[in-house]
CSV table of C-alpha atoms in Angstrom, one decimal:
chain,number,residue,atom,x,y,z
A,24,MET,CA,-101.7,-142.9,34.4
A,25,ALA,CA,-101.5,-140.7,31.8
A,26,ALA,CA,-103.8,-138.7,29.9
A,27,VAL,CA,-104.1,-139.1,26.5
A,28,GLN,CA,-104.7,-135.9,24.7
A,29,ARG,CA,-107.6,-136.5,22.0
A,30,PRO,CA,-107.5,-134.4,18.9
A,31,ALA,CA,-110.4,-130.5,18.7
A,32,SER,CA,-112.9,-132.1,17.5
A,33,SER,CA,-114.1,-130.0,14.2
A,34,SER,CA,-117.2,-129.4,16.6
A,35,ASP,CA,-115.0,-127.6,19.6
A,36,SER,CA,-113.6,-125.5,17.1
A,37,ASP,CA,-117.0,-124.4,15.6
A,38,GLU,CA,-117.8,-124.0,18.8
A,39,ARG,CA,-115.1,-121.2,19.7
A,40,LYS,CA,-115.6,-119.4,16.3
A,41,ARG,CA,-118.7,-118.8,16.9
A,42,LYS,CA,-118.3,-118.2,20.3
A,43,ARG,CA,-115.4,-115.7,19.3
A,44,MET,CA,-118.1,-114.2,16.5
A,45,LEU,CA,-120.8,-113.1,19.2
A,46,SER,CA,-117.7,-111.7,21.2
A,47,ASN,CA,-116.3,-110.1,18.1
A,48,ARG,CA,-119.9,-108.8,17.2
A,49,GLU,CA,-121.0,-107.5,21.3
A,50,SER,CA,-117.3,-105.7,21.9
A,51,ALA,CA,-117.9,-104.3,18.4
A,52,ARG,CA,-121.9,-103.2,19.0
A,53,ARG,CA,-120.4,-101.6,22.8
A,54,SER,CA,-117.8,-99.7,20.8
A,55,ARG,CA,-120.4,-98.1,18.6
A,56,ILE,CA,-122.9,-97.6,21.7
A,57,ARG,CA,-119.8,-95.7,23.4
A,58,LYS,CA,-118.8,-93.4,19.9
A,59,GLN,CA,-122.4,-92.2,19.3
A,60,LYS,CA,-122.1,-91.4,23.0
A,61,GLN,CA,-119.2,-89.6,22.4
A,62,LEU,CA,-120.1,-87.8,19.4
A,63,GLU,CA,-123.5,-87.0,21.6
A,64,ASP,CA,-121.7,-85.4,24.6
A,65,LEU,CA,-119.9,-83.7,21.9
A,66,VAL,CA,-122.7,-81.9,19.6
A,67,ASN,CA,-123.6,-81.0,23.4
A,68,GLU,CA,-120.5,-79.5,24.0
A,69,VAL,CA,-120.6,-77.2,21.0
A,70,SER,CA,-123.7,-76.6,21.4
A,71,ALA,CA,-123.3,-75.1,25.3
A,72,LEU,CA,-120.0,-73.8,23.8
A,73,GLN,CA,-122.1,-71.6,21.0
A,74,LYS,CA,-124.5,-70.4,23.6
A,75,ASP,CA,-122.0,-69.5,25.9
A,76,ASN,CA,-120.2,-67.4,23.3
A,77,SER,CA,-123.6,-66.0,21.5
A,78,GLN,CA,-123.8,-64.5,25.5
A,79,LEU,CA,-120.0,-62.9,25.5
A,80,SER,CA,-120.8,-61.4,22.6
A,81,GLU,CA,-123.6,-59.9,23.3
A,82,LYS,CA,-122.2,-58.6,27.0
A,83,ILE,CA,-119.3,-57.5,24.8
A,84,ASN,CA,-121.7,-55.7,22.2
A,85,VAL,CA,-123.7,-53.9,25.6
A,86,ALA,CA,-120.2,-53.3,27.2
A,87,THR,CA,-119.2,-51.5,23.6
A,88,GLN,CA,-122.0,-49.9,23.2
A,89,ARG,CA,-121.3,-48.3,26.8
A,90,TYR,CA,-117.8,-47.4,26.5
A,91,ALA,CA,-118.8,-45.1,23.3
A,92,GLU,CA,-121.5,-43.6,25.6
A,93,MET,CA,-119.7,-42.8,28.2
A,94,GLU,CA,-116.3,-41.7,26.1
A,95,CYS,CA,-119.1,-39.3,24.0
A,96,ALA,CA,-120.3,-37.9,27.8
A,97,ASN,CA,-116.3,-37.4,28.8
A,98,ASN,CA,-116.0,-35.5,25.2
A,99,VAL,CA,-119.1,-33.3,26.1
A,100,LEU,CA,-117.7,-32.5,29.3
A,101,ARG,CA,-114.0,-32.1,28.4
A,102,ALA,CA,-115.1,-29.7,25.8
A,103,GLN,CA,-117.5,-27.6,28.5
A,104,ALA,CA,-114.8,-27.7,31.0
A,105,MET,CA,-112.8,-26.2,28.1
A,106,GLU,CA,-115.0,-23.7,27.6
A,107,LEU,CA,-116.2,-22.9,31.4
A,108,THR,CA,-111.9,-22.6,32.4
A,109,GLU,CA,-112.1,-19.8,29.1
A,110,ARG,CA,-115.2,-18.0,30.4
A,111,LEU,CA,-113.3,-18.1,33.6
A,112,ARG,CA,-110.1,-16.8,32.3
A,113,SER,CA,-111.7,-14.4,30.7
A,114,LEU,CA,-113.6,-13.5,33.9
A,115,ASN,CA,-110.2,-12.8,35.9
A,116,SER,CA,-109.3,-11.0,32.6
A,117,VAL,CA,-111.9,-8.7,33.4
A,118,LEU,CA,-111.5,-8.6,37.4
A,119,HIS,CA,-107.6,-7.6,37.0
A,120,ILE,CA,-108.4,-4.2,34.6
A,121,VAL,CA,-111.5,-3.5,38.0
A,122,GLU,CA,-108.3,-3.7,40.3
A,123,GLU,CA,-105.7,-1.8,38.2
A,124,VAL,CA,-108.6,1.0,37.1
A,125,SER,CA,-110.4,1.6,41.0
A,126,GLY,CA,-107.2,0.4,43.2
A,127,TYR,CA,-109.5,-1.8,45.3
A,128,ALA,CA,-107.4,-4.9,45.5
A,129,VAL,CA,-109.9,-8.4,44.3
A,130,ASP,CA,-109.2,-11.7,45.3
A,131,ILE,CA,-108.8,-13.7,41.8
A,132,PRO,CA,-108.7,-17.1,42.3
A,133,GLU,CA,-106.5,-19.2,40.6
A,134,ILE,CA,-107.5,-21.1,37.8
A,135,PRO,CA,-106.6,-24.8,38.5
A,136,ASP,CA,-105.5,-26.7,35.4
A,137,PRO,CA,-106.8,-30.3,35.1
A,138,LEU,CA,-104.6,-31.6,33.4
A,139,MET,CA,-101.7,-31.2,36.6
A,140,LYS,CA,-104.7,-32.5,39.2
A,141,PRO,CA,-107.8,-34.4,37.6
A,142,TRP,CA,-108.3,-35.3,40.9
A,143,GLN,CA,-108.9,-32.8,42.3
A,144,ILE,CA,-112.8,-30.8,42.4
A,145,PRO,CA,-111.9,-27.1,41.5
A,146,CYS,CA,-114.7,-25.8,43.6
A,147,PRO,CA,-116.1,-28.6,45.6
A,148,VAL,CA,-118.6,-26.4,47.4
A,149,GLN,CA,-121.0,-25.5,43.9
A,150,PRO,CA,-122.2,-28.6,43.0
A,151,ILE,CA,-122.4,-29.4,39.0
A,152,MET,CA,-126.0,-30.3,37.8
A,153,ALA,CA,-125.9,-32.4,34.8
A,154,LEU,CA,-129.2,-33.8,32.6
A,155,ALA,CA,-129.4,-36.9,31.4
A,156,ASP,CA,-130.1,-35.5,28.0
A,157,MET,CA,-127.3,-33.3,28.2
A,158,PHE,CA,-125.1,-36.9,26.6
A,159,GLU,CA,-126.4,-36.8,23.5
A,160,CYS,CA,-124.3,-37.2,21.0
């Protein structure tokens, strides 16, 4: 027997509309919850990145300060090295005069050029003493 399709009643249509409306509301609610969660995640990420940025900035400031202190100390050491080199030159010239006047052979050490071989210590036998307050600028 052939089944006869009957037209959809208005109550069936109303029921489908109501189910569709409920489904859409639920879908919209889930979408709002998902967007709220994404927003919270982004806010948390921004907060964490700002904290990291602040910590990195502080580390950079500390490193910059230490660099400036070391540069100052290096400048002091360079000036002292130049002064000591000049003193050595002066003493060597006195030794040359003594050698010429007395006639005795005097062992006059060669003045090292720190720019040619800065990694070599000119007088490794004598330790160099320094005080912490010596490096204040």
